[in-house]
């Protein structure tokens, strides 16, 4: 029997797990991926590294800014100052440019690896079923039928996945299931030669792409690596296309924006589908809780799509559980 089981080793899950651990609680973290990060992951392929999920983050609140200062002092974060351009008209709801764009070192999951250190994190473990027995949670996984029992459960999976697992187990499930999530196709390009471009990052408001970035322009990176994000609409229209087909289409779109790449063949051209990337309408709540069941549901889709929102949700989740005694 564990005191708290956290499902998901992204920003919300690991922030909560670290806070609970610091308060002396017995915590286990289950994560289906091979390491921490969630959508704040870095993929390495050939000799290249790609931040194929979250590209950077900002700090706005006093609490998160204080945490950021500590991570900077530990060498886990640095500011990224790219040359940025915009294709197409700027959306009317676009906010002001941030004072500072922050990236993790050596990849975007640098802080998360730090948060995971010393915790009981079990990677490569997919949660497949949930149950209740004698007032505790029974978490069934794909790891040879392994079960974890815990007094409290913190779910940080995307809302559709969380709702499916919680069906008939909590009154929170229907509300969680109603939170929509937009998909995003990400494209990773690695070239053997430098590409001439008059920008390091671009917001694209026309065509299939929403974002282009020379990943190797970030601190601590090297090589000629680019990451592209398709727009939510385009990603939705092509959601079930095979990755090779998507890669070809997004490479063509990249060459339209970066003419110097038209005559070059990338050594790496790989597409990755984020099925649950961003919530078009976050709940604007720090987390959802069911005290009677000992359950908290959290994530960036609760408190906002930014990494700061996920951190805020994780901290609030931990405080909720601590208040239960």
JSON list of N, CA and C in Angstrom, two decimals, residues 154-226:
[
{"chain": "A", "resi": 154, "resn": "UNK", "atom": "N", "xyz": [-3.54, 10.71, -7.94]},
{"chain": "A", "resi": 154, "resn": "UNK", "atom": "CA", "xyz": [-3.44, 11.95, -8.70]},
{"chain": "A", "resi": 154, "resn": "UNK", "atom": "C", "xyz": [-3.27, 11.60, -10.17]},
{"chain": "A", "resi": 155, "resn": "UNK", "atom": "N", "xyz": [-4.27, 11.98, -10.98]},
{"chain": "A", "resi": 155, "resn": "UNK", "atom": "CA", "xyz": [-4.24, 11.69, -12.40]},
{"chain": "A", "resi": 155, "resn": "UNK", "atom": "C", "xyz": [-3.83, 12.95, -13.16]},
{"chain": "A", "resi": 156, "resn": "UNK", "atom": "N", "xyz": [-2.77, 12.85, -13.96]},
{"chain": "A", "resi": 156, "resn": "UNK", "atom": "CA", "xyz": [-2.35, 13.98, -14.79]},
{"chain": "A", "resi": 156, "resn": "UNK", "atom": "C", "xyz": [-2.33, 13.62, -16.27]},
{"chain": "A", "resi": 157, "resn": "UNK", "atom": "N", "xyz": [-3.02, 12.55, -16.63]},
{"chain": "A", "resi": 157, "resn": "UNK", "atom": "CA", "xyz": [-3.13, 12.17, -18.04]},
{"chain": "A", "resi": 157, "resn": "UNK", "atom": "C", "xyz": [-4.02, 13.16, -18.77]},
{"chain": "A", "resi": 158, "resn": "UNK", "atom": "N", "xyz": [-3.95, 13.24, -20.11]},
{"chain": "A", "resi": 158, "resn": "UNK", "atom": "CA", "xyz": [-4.90, 14.08, -20.85]},
{"chain": "A", "resi": 158, "resn": "UNK", "atom": "C", "xyz": [-6.33, 13.76, -20.46]},
{"chain": "A", "resi": 159, "resn": "UNK", "atom": "N", "xyz": [-7.22, 14.75, -20.52]},
{"chain": "A", "resi": 159, "resn": "UNK", "atom": "CA", "xyz": [-8.57, 14.56, -19.97]},
{"chain": "A", "resi": 159, "resn": "UNK", "atom": "C", "xyz": [-9.34, 13.38, -20.55]},
{"chain": "A", "resi": 160, "resn": "UNK", "atom": "N", "xyz": [-9.23, 13.14, -21.86]},
{"chain": "A", "resi": 160, "resn": "UNK", "atom": "CA", "xyz": [-9.99, 12.02, -22.44]},
{"chain": "A", "resi": 160, "resn": "UNK", "atom": "C", "xyz": [-9.50, 10.68, -21.88]},
{"chain": "A", "resi": 161, "resn": "UNK", "atom": "N", "xyz": [-8.18, 10.55, -21.73]},
{"chain": "A", "resi": 161, "resn": "UNK", "atom": "CA", "xyz": [-7.64, 9.31, -21.18]},
{"chain": "A", "resi": 161, "resn": "UNK", "atom": "C", "xyz": [-7.98, 9.16, -19.70]},
{"chain": "A", "resi": 162, "resn": "UNK", "atom": "N", "xyz": [-7.88, 10.28, -18.96]},
{"chain": "A", "resi": 162, "resn": "UNK", "atom": "CA", "xyz": [-8.22, 10.23, -17.54]},
{"chain": "A", "resi": 162, "resn": "UNK", "atom": "C", "xyz": [-9.68, 9.87, -17.33]},
{"chain": "A", "resi": 163, "resn": "UNK", "atom": "N", "xyz": [-10.57, 10.48, -18.12]},
{"chain": "A", "resi": 163, "resn": "UNK", "atom": "CA", "xyz": [-11.99, 10.22, -17.97]},
{"chain": "A", "resi": 163, "resn": "UNK", "atom": "C", "xyz": [-12.34, 8.76, -18.26]},
{"chain": "A", "resi": 164, "resn": "UNK", "atom": "N", "xyz": [-11.70, 8.19, -19.29]},
{"chain": "A", "resi": 164, "resn": "UNK", "atom": "CA", "xyz": [-11.96, 6.79, -19.63]},
{"chain": "A", "resi": 164, "resn": "UNK", "atom": "C", "xyz": [-11.57, 5.86, -18.48]},
{"chain": "A", "resi": 165, "resn": "UNK", "atom": "N", "xyz": [-10.44, 6.15, -17.84]},
{"chain": "A", "resi": 165, "resn": "UNK", "atom": "CA", "xyz": [-9.99, 5.31, -16.73]},
{"chain": "A", "resi": 165, "resn": "UNK", "atom": "C", "xyz": [-10.87, 5.48, -15.50]},
{"chain": "A", "resi": 166, "resn": "UNK", "atom": "N", "xyz": [-11.41, 6.70, -15.30]},
{"chain": "A", "resi": 166, "resn": "UNK", "atom": "CA", "xyz": [-12.18, 7.00, -14.10]},
{"chain": "A", "resi": 166, "resn": "UNK", "atom": "C", "xyz": [-13.67, 6.74, -14.25]},
{"chain": "A", "resi": 167, "resn": "UNK", "atom": "N", "xyz": [-14.09, 6.31, -15.42]},
{"chain": "A", "resi": 167, "resn": "UNK", "atom": "CA", "xyz": [-15.52, 6.07, -15.67]},
{"chain": "A", "resi": 167, "resn": "UNK", "atom": "C", "xyz": [-16.12, 5.16, -14.59]},
{"chain": "A", "resi": 168, "resn": "UNK", "atom": "N", "xyz": [-17.24, 5.61, -14.02]},
{"chain": "A", "resi": 168, "resn": "UNK", "atom": "CA", "xyz": [-17.98, 4.87, -12.99]},
{"chain": "A", "resi": 168, "resn": "UNK", "atom": "C", "xyz": [-17.25, 4.79, -11.65]},
{"chain": "A", "resi": 169, "resn": "UNK", "atom": "N", "xyz": [-16.14, 5.52, -11.52]},
{"chain": "A", "resi": 169, "resn": "UNK", "atom": "CA", "xyz": [-15.39, 5.51, -10.26]},
{"chain": "A", "resi": 169, "resn": "UNK", "atom": "C", "xyz": [-15.42, 6.85, -9.54]},
{"chain": "A", "resi": 170, "resn": "UNK", "atom": "N", "xyz": [-15.78, 7.91, -10.26]},
{"chain": "A", "resi": 170, "resn": "UNK", "atom": "CA", "xyz": [-15.81, 9.24, -9.66]},
{"chain": "A", "resi": 170, "resn": "UNK", "atom": "C", "xyz": [-16.76, 10.13, -10.42]},
{"chain": "A", "resi": 171, "resn": "UNK", "atom": "N", "xyz": [-17.41, 11.02, -9.70]},
{"chain": "A", "resi": 171, "resn": "UNK", "atom": "CA", "xyz": [-18.30, 11.99, -10.35]},
{"chain": "A", "resi": 171, "resn": "UNK", "atom": "C", "xyz": [-17.53, 13.00, -11.18]},
{"chain": "A", "resi": 172, "resn": "UNK", "atom": "N", "xyz": [-16.21, 13.02, -11.07]},
{"chain": "A", "resi": 172, "resn": "UNK", "atom": "CA", "xyz": [-15.41, 13.94, -11.88]},
{"chain": "A", "resi": 172, "resn": "UNK", "atom": "C", "xyz": [-15.32, 13.51, -13.34]},
{"chain": "A", "resi": 173, "resn": "UNK", "atom": "N", "xyz": [-15.51, 12.24, -13.61]},
{"chain": "A", "resi": 173, "resn": "UNK", "atom": "CA", "xyz": [-15.26, 11.70, -14.95]},
{"chain": "A", "resi": 173, "resn": "UNK", "atom": "C", "xyz": [-16.04, 12.44, -16.04]},
{"chain": "A", "resi": 174, "resn": "UNK", "atom": "N", "xyz": [-17.35, 12.67, -15.89]},
{"chain": "A", "resi": 174, "resn": "UNK", "atom": "CA", "xyz": [-18.08, 13.36, -16.98]},
{"chain": "A", "resi": 174, "resn": "UNK", "atom": "C", "xyz": [-17.55, 14.76, -17.25]},
{"chain": "A", "resi": 175, "resn": "UNK", "atom": "N", "xyz": [-17.21, 15.51, -16.21]},
{"chain": "A", "resi": 175, "resn": "UNK", "atom": "CA", "xyz": [-16.70, 16.87, -16.40]},
{"chain": "A", "resi": 175, "resn": "UNK", "atom": "C", "xyz": [-15.34, 16.84, -17.09]},
{"chain": "A", "resi": 176, "resn": "UNK", "atom": "N", "xyz": [-14.51, 15.90, -16.71]},
{"chain": "A", "resi": 176, "resn": "UNK", "atom": "CA", "xyz": [-13.18, 15.79, -17.33]},
{"chain": "A", "resi": 176, "resn": "UNK", "atom": "C", "xyz": [-13.31, 15.41, -18.80]},
{"chain": "A", "resi": 177, "resn": "UNK", "atom": "N", "xyz": [-14.24, 14.52, -19.11]},
{"chain": "A", "resi": 177, "resn": "UNK", "atom": "CA", "xyz": [-14.41, 14.05, -20.48]},
{"chain": "A", "resi": 177, "resn": "UNK", "atom": "C", "xyz": [-14.84, 15.16, -21.43]},
{"chain": "A", "resi": 178, "resn": "UNK", "atom": "N", "xyz": [-15.45, 16.21, -20.90]},
{"chain": "A", "resi": 178, "resn": "UNK", "atom": "CA", "xyz": [-15.96, 17.29, -21.74]},
{"chain": "A", "resi": 178, "resn": "UNK", "atom": "C", "xyz": [-14.89, 18.32, -22.13]},
{"chain": "A", "resi": 179, "resn": "UNK", "atom": "N", "xyz": [-13.68, 18.19, -21.58]},
{"chain": "A", "resi": 179, "resn": "UNK", "atom": "CA", "xyz": [-12.63, 19.16, -21.89]},
{"chain": "A", "resi": 179, "resn": "UNK", "atom": "C", "xyz": [-12.00, 18.77, -23.23]},
{"chain": "A", "resi": 180, "resn": "UNK", "atom": "N", "xyz": [-12.19, 19.56, -24.28]},
{"chain": "A", "resi": 180, "resn": "UNK", "atom": "CA", "xyz": [-11.61, 19.21, -25.59]},
{"chain": "A", "resi": 180, "resn": "UNK", "atom": "C", "xyz": [-10.10, 19.48, -25.61]},
{"chain": "A", "resi": 181, "resn": "UNK", "atom": "N", "xyz": [-9.41, 18.72, -26.44]},
{"chain": "A", "resi": 181, "resn": "UNK", "atom": "CA", "xyz": [-7.97, 18.91, -26.63]},
{"chain": "A", "resi": 181, "resn": "UNK", "atom": "C", "xyz": [-7.68, 18.91, -28.13]},
{"chain": "A", "resi": 182, "resn": "UNK", "atom": "N", "xyz": [-6.92, 19.90, -28.57]},
{"chain": "A", "resi": 182, "resn": "UNK", "atom": "CA", "xyz": [-6.51, 19.94, -29.97]},
{"chain": "A", "resi": 182, "resn": "UNK", "atom": "C", "xyz": [-5.25, 19.10, -30.18]},
{"chain": "A", "resi": 183, "resn": "UNK", "atom": "N", "xyz": [-5.14, 18.45, -31.35]},
{"chain": "A", "resi": 183, "resn": "UNK", "atom": "CA", "xyz": [-3.93, 17.69, -31.65]},
{"chain": "A", "resi": 183, "resn": "UNK", "atom": "C", "xyz": [-2.86, 18.58, -32.27]},
{"chain": "A", "resi": 184, "resn": "UNK", "atom": "N", "xyz": [-1.67, 18.04, -32.40]},
{"chain": "A", "resi": 184, "resn": "UNK", "atom": "CA", "xyz": [-0.59, 18.75, -33.09]},
{"chain": "A", "resi": 184, "resn": "UNK", "atom": "C", "xyz": [0.37, 17.73, -33.71]},
{"chain": "A", "resi": 185, "resn": "UNK", "atom": "N", "xyz": [0.58, 17.85, -35.00]},
{"chain": "A", "resi": 185, "resn": "UNK", "atom": "CA", "xyz": [1.64, 17.09, -35.65]},
{"chain": "A", "resi": 185, "resn": "UNK", "atom": "C", "xyz": [2.94, 17.88, -35.54]},
{"chain": "A", "resi": 186, "resn": "UNK", "atom": "N", "xyz": [3.97, 17.25, -35.02]},
{"chain": "A", "resi": 186, "resn": "UNK", "atom": "CA", "xyz": [5.29, 17.87, -34.92]},
{"chain": "A", "resi": 186, "resn": "UNK", "atom": "C", "xyz": [6.22, 17.22, -35.94]},
{"chain": "A", "resi": 187, "resn": "UNK", "atom": "N", "xyz": [7.09, 18.03, -36.52]},
{"chain": "A", "resi": 187, "resn": "UNK", "atom": "CA", "xyz": [8.03, 17.55, -37.53]},
{"chain": "A", "resi": 187, "resn": "UNK", "atom": "C", "xyz": [9.45, 17.84, -37.06]},
{"chain": "A", "resi": 188, "resn": "UNK", "atom": "N", "xyz": [10.33, 16.85, -37.17]},
{"chain": "A", "resi": 188, "resn": "UNK", "atom": "CA", "xyz": [11.73, 17.00, -36.79]},
{"chain": "A", "resi": 188, "resn": "UNK", "atom": "C", "xyz": [12.60, 16.86, -38.03]},
{"chain": "A", "resi": 189, "resn": "UNK", "atom": "N", "xyz": [13.43, 17.86, -38.28]},
{"chain": "A", "resi": 189, "resn": "UNK", "atom": "CA", "xyz": [14.31, 17.88, -39.45]},
{"chain": "A", "resi": 189, "resn": "UNK", "atom": "C", "xyz": [15.75, 18.07, -39.01]},
{"chain": "A", "resi": 190, "resn": "UNK", "atom": "N", "xyz": [16.62, 17.20, -39.46]},
{"chain": "A", "resi": 190, "resn": "UNK", "atom": "CA", "xyz": [18.05, 17.31, -39.17]},
{"chain": "A", "resi": 190, "resn": "UNK", "atom": "C", "xyz": [18.85, 17.34, -40.46]},
{"chain": "A", "resi": 191, "resn": "UNK", "atom": "N", "xyz": [19.68, 18.37, -40.63]},
{"chain": "A", "resi": 191, "resn": "UNK", "atom": "CA", "xyz": [20.47, 18.55, -41.85]},
{"chain": "A", "resi": 191, "resn": "UNK", "atom": "C", "xyz": [21.96, 18.45, -41.53]},
{"chain": "A", "resi": 192, "resn": "UNK", "atom": "N", "xyz": [22.72, 17.99, -42.52]},
{"chain": "A", "resi": 192, "resn": "UNK", "atom": "CA", "xyz": [24.17, 17.87, -42.35]},
{"chain": "A", "resi": 192, "resn": "UNK", "atom": "C", "xyz": [24.90, 19.18, -42.59]},
{"chain": "A", "resi": 193, "resn": "UNK", "atom": "N", "xyz": [24.22, 20.17, -43.13]},
{"chain": "A", "resi": 193, "resn": "UNK", "atom": "CA", "xyz": [24.84, 21.46, -43.38]},
{"chain": "A", "resi": 193, "resn": "UNK", "atom": "C", "xyz": [23.97, 22.57, -42.85]},
{"chain": "A", "resi": 194, "resn": "UNK", "atom": "N", "xyz": [24.59, 23.70, -42.52]},
{"chain": "A", "resi": 194, "resn": "UNK", "atom": "CA", "xyz": [23.84, 24.85, -42.01]},
{"chain": "A", "resi": 194, "resn": "UNK", "atom": "C", "xyz": [22.94, 25.42, -43.10]},
{"chain": "A", "resi": 195, "resn": "UNK", "atom": "N", "xyz": [21.79, 25.92, -42.69]},
{"chain": "A", "resi": 195, "resn": "UNK", "atom": "CA", "xyz": [20.81, 26.48, -43.61]},
{"chain": "A", "resi": 195, "resn": "UNK", "atom": "C", "xyz": [20.74, 27.99, -43.38]},
{"chain": "A", "resi": 196, "resn": "UNK", "atom": "N", "xyz": [20.82, 28.73, -44.46]},
{"chain": "A", "resi": 196, "resn": "UNK", "atom": "CA", "xyz": [20.69, 30.17, -44.36]},
{"chain": "A", "resi": 196, "resn": "UNK", "atom": "C", "xyz": [19.22, 30.55, -44.19]},
{"chain": "A", "resi": 197, "resn": "UNK", "atom": "N", "xyz": [18.93, 31.24, -43.11]},
{"chain": "A", "resi": 197, "resn": "UNK", "atom": "CA", "xyz": [17.58, 31.72, -42.85]},
{"chain": "A", "resi": 197, "resn": "UNK", "atom": "C", "xyz": [17.71, 33.00, -42.03]},
{"chain": "A", "resi": 198, "resn": "UNK", "atom": "N", "xyz": [16.83, 33.94, -42.26]},
{"chain": "A", "resi": 198, "resn": "UNK", "atom": "CA", "xyz": [16.91, 35.21, -41.54]},
{"chain": "A", "resi": 198, "resn": "UNK", "atom": "C", "xyz": [16.10, 35.20, -40.26]},
{"chain": "A", "resi": 199, "resn": "UNK", "atom": "N", "xyz": [15.77, 34.01, -39.76]},
{"chain": "A", "resi": 199, "resn": "UNK", "atom": "CA", "xyz": [15.09, 33.89, -38.48]},
{"chain": "A", "resi": 199, "resn": "UNK", "atom": "C", "xyz": [15.47, 32.57, -37.82]},
{"chain": "A", "resi": 200, "resn": "UNK", "atom": "N", "xyz": [15.33, 32.53, -36.49]},
{"chain": "A", "resi": 200, "resn": "UNK", "atom": "CA", "xyz": [15.54, 31.29, -35.74]},
{"chain": "A", "resi": 200, "resn": "UNK", "atom": "C", "xyz": [14.22, 30.65, -35.34]},
{"chain": "A", "resi": 201, "resn": "UNK", "atom": "N", "xyz": [13.17, 31.44, -35.29]},
{"chain": "A", "resi": 201, "resn": "UNK", "atom": "CA", "xyz": [11.84, 30.94, -34.95]},
{"chain": "A", "resi": 201, "resn": "UNK", "atom": "C", "xyz": [10.80, 31.81, -35.64]},
{"chain": "A", "resi": 202, "resn": "UNK", "atom": "N", "xyz": [9.66, 31.21, -35.94]},
{"chain": "A", "resi": 202, "resn": "UNK", "atom": "CA", "xyz": [8.62, 31.96, -36.65]},
{"chain": "A", "resi": 202, "resn": "UNK", "atom": "C", "xyz": [7.25, 31.45, -36.24]},
{"chain": "A", "resi": 203, "resn": "UNK", "atom": "N", "xyz": [6.34, 32.41, -36.04]},
{"chain": "A", "resi": 203, "resn": "UNK", "atom": "CA", "xyz": [4.92, 32.10, -35.92]},
{"chain": "A", "resi": 203, "resn": "UNK", "atom": "C", "xyz": [4.33, 32.19, -37.32]},
{"chain": "A", "resi": 204, "resn": "UNK", "atom": "N", "xyz": [3.61, 31.15, -37.71]},
{"chain": "A", "resi": 204, "resn": "UNK", "atom": "CA", "xyz": [3.05, 31.10, -39.06]},
{"chain": "A", "resi": 204, "resn": "UNK", "atom": "C", "xyz": [1.52, 31.09, -38.96]},
{"chain": "A", "resi": 205, "resn": "UNK", "atom": "N", "xyz": [0.90, 32.14, -39.45]},
{"chain": "A", "resi": 205, "resn": "UNK", "atom": "CA", "xyz": [-0.54, 32.27, -39.39]},
{"chain": "A", "resi": 205, "resn": "UNK", "atom": "C", "xyz": [-1.22, 31.96, -40.73]},
{"chain": "A", "resi": 206, "resn": "UNK", "atom": "N", "xyz": [-0.46, 31.37, -41.64]},
{"chain": "A", "resi": 206, "resn": "UNK", "atom": "CA", "xyz": [-0.98, 30.99, -42.95]},
{"chain": "A", "resi": 206, "resn": "UNK", "atom": "C", "xyz": [-0.48, 29.58, -43.28]},
{"chain": "A", "resi": 207, "resn": "UNK", "atom": "N", "xyz": [-1.30, 28.79, -43.89]},
{"chain": "A", "resi": 207, "resn": "UNK", "atom": "CA", "xyz": [-0.85, 27.47, -44.33]},
{"chain": "A", "resi": 207, "resn": "UNK", "atom": "C", "xyz": [-0.87, 26.44, -43.22]},
{"chain": "A", "resi": 208, "resn": "UNK", "atom": "N", "xyz": [-0.22, 25.30, -43.46]},
{"chain": "A", "resi": 208, "resn": "UNK", "atom": "CA", "xyz": [-0.31, 24.18, -42.52]},
{"chain": "A", "resi": 208, "resn": "UNK", "atom": "C", "xyz": [0.49, 24.37, -41.24]},
{"chain": "A", "resi": 209, "resn": "UNK", "atom": "N", "xyz": [1.54, 25.18, -41.27]},
{"chain": "A", "resi": 209, "resn": "UNK", "atom": "CA", "xyz": [2.41, 25.33, -40.10]},
{"chain": "A", "resi": 209, "resn": "UNK", "atom": "C", "xyz": [1.93, 26.44, -39.18]},
{"chain": "A", "resi": 210, "resn": "UNK", "atom": "N", "xyz": [2.15, 26.23, -37.88]},
{"chain": "A", "resi": 210, "resn": "UNK", "atom": "CA", "xyz": [1.89, 27.28, -36.89]},
{"chain": "A", "resi": 210, "resn": "UNK", "atom": "C", "xyz": [3.19, 27.79, -36.29]},
{"chain": "A", "resi": 211, "resn": "UNK", "atom": "N", "xyz": [4.25, 26.98, -36.34]},
{"chain": "A", "resi": 211, "resn": "UNK", "atom": "CA", "xyz": [5.49, 27.31, -35.66]},
{"chain": "A", "resi": 211, "resn": "UNK", "atom": "C", "xyz": [6.66, 26.64, -36.37]},
{"chain": "A", "resi": 212, "resn": "UNK", "atom": "N", "xyz": [7.75, 27.37, -36.52]},
{"chain": "A", "resi": 212, "resn": "UNK", "atom": "CA", "xyz": [9.01, 26.82, -37.03]},
{"chain": "A", "resi": 212, "resn": "UNK", "atom": "C", "xyz": [10.11, 27.29, -36.09]},
{"chain": "A", "resi": 213, "resn": "UNK", "atom": "N", "xyz": [11.06, 26.43, -35.78]},
{"chain": "A", "resi": 213, "resn": "UNK", "atom": "CA", "xyz": [12.16, 26.83, -34.90]},
{"chain": "A", "resi": 213, "resn": "UNK", "atom": "C", "xyz": [13.43, 26.08, -35.25]},
{"chain": "A", "resi": 214, "resn": "UNK", "atom": "N", "xyz": [14.51, 26.83, -35.30]},
{"chain": "A", "resi": 214, "resn": "UNK", "atom": "CA", "xyz": [15.83, 26.21, -35.41]},
{"chain": "A", "resi": 214, "resn": "UNK", "atom": "C", "xyz": [16.21, 25.76, -34.00]},
{"chain": "A", "resi": 215, "resn": "UNK", "atom": "N", "xyz": [15.94, 24.49, -33.71]},
{"chain": "A", "resi": 215, "resn": "UNK", "atom": "CA", "xyz": [16.15, 23.97, -32.37]},
{"chain": "A", "resi": 215, "resn": "UNK", "atom": "C", "xyz": [17.59, 24.17, -31.92]},
{"chain": "A", "resi": 216, "resn": "UNK", "atom": "N", "xyz": [18.52, 24.09, -32.87]},
{"chain": "A", "resi": 216, "resn": "UNK", "atom": "CA", "xyz": [19.94, 24.22, -32.54]},
{"chain": "A", "resi": 216, "resn": "UNK", "atom": "C", "xyz": [20.33, 25.64, -32.21]},
{"chain": "A", "resi": 217, "resn": "UNK", "atom": "N", "xyz": [19.40, 26.63, -32.31]},
{"chain": "A", "resi": 217, "resn": "UNK", "atom": "CA", "xyz": [19.72, 27.99, -31.89]},
{"chain": "A", "resi": 217, "resn": "UNK", "atom": "C", "xyz": [19.52, 28.17, -30.39]},
{"chain": "A", "resi": 218, "resn": "UNK", "atom": "N", "xyz": [18.95, 27.18, -29.74]},
{"chain": "A", "resi": 218, "resn": "UNK", "atom": "CA", "xyz": [18.75, 27.26, -28.29]},
{"chain": "A", "resi": 218, "resn": "UNK", "atom": "C", "xyz": [20.05, 26.99, -27.56]},
{"chain": "A", "resi": 219, "resn": "UNK", "atom": "N", "xyz": [20.22, 27.55, -26.37]},
{"chain": "A", "resi": 219, "resn": "UNK", "atom": "CA", "xyz": [21.44, 27.30, -25.58]},
{"chain": "A", "resi": 219, "resn": "UNK", "atom": "C", "xyz": [21.64, 25.80, -25.33]},
{"chain": "A", "resi": 220, "resn": "UNK", "atom": "N", "xyz": [22.88, 25.36, -25.45]},
{"chain": "A", "resi": 220, "resn": "UNK", "atom": "CA", "xyz": [23.22, 23.98, -25.16]},
{"chain": "A", "resi": 220, "resn": "UNK", "atom": "C", "xyz": [22.91, 22.99, -26.24]},
{"chain": "A", "resi": 221, "resn": "UNK", "atom": "N", "xyz": [22.45, 23.47, -27.40]},
{"chain": "A", "resi": 221, "resn": "UNK", "atom": "CA", "xyz": [22.15, 22.57, -28.52]},
{"chain": "A", "resi": 221, "resn": "UNK", "atom": "C", "xyz": [23.20, 22.76, -29.62]},
{"chain": "A", "resi": 222, "resn": "UNK", "atom": "N", "xyz": [23.25, 21.81, -30.53]},
{"chain": "A", "resi": 222, "resn": "UNK", "atom": "CA", "xyz": [24.21, 21.90, -31.64]},
{"chain": "A", "resi": 222, "resn": "UNK", "atom": "C", "xyz": [23.61, 21.23, -32.87]},
{"chain": "A", "resi": 223, "resn": "UNK", "atom": "N", "xyz": [24.33, 21.36, -34.00]},
{"chain": "A", "resi": 223, "resn": "UNK", "atom": "CA", "xyz": [23.85, 20.77, -35.25]},
{"chain": "A", "resi": 223, "resn": "UNK", "atom": "C", "xyz": [22.81, 21.66, -35.90]},
{"chain": "A", "resi": 224, "resn": "UNK", "atom": "N", "xyz": [22.31, 21.21, -37.05]},
{"chain": "A", "resi": 224, "resn": "UNK", "atom": "CA", "xyz": [21.28, 21.96, -37.78]},
{"chain": "A", "resi": 224, "resn": "UNK", "atom": "C", "xyz": [19.96, 21.20, -37.65]},
{"chain": "A", "resi": 225, "resn": "UNK", "atom": "N", "xyz": [19.28, 21.46, -36.54]},
{"chain": "A", "resi": 225, "resn": "UNK", "atom": "CA", "xyz": [18.04, 20.76, -36.22]},
{"chain": "A", "resi": 225, "resn": "UNK", "atom": "C", "xyz": [16.88, 21.74, -36.18]},
{"chain": "A", "resi": 226, "resn": "UNK", "atom": "N", "xyz": [15.78, 21.38, -36.83]},
{"chain": "A", "resi": 226, "resn": "UNK", "atom": "CA", "xyz": [14.59, 22.23, -36.87]},
{"chain": "A", "resi": 226, "resn": "UNK", "atom": "C", "xyz": [13.39, 21.44, -36.34]}
]
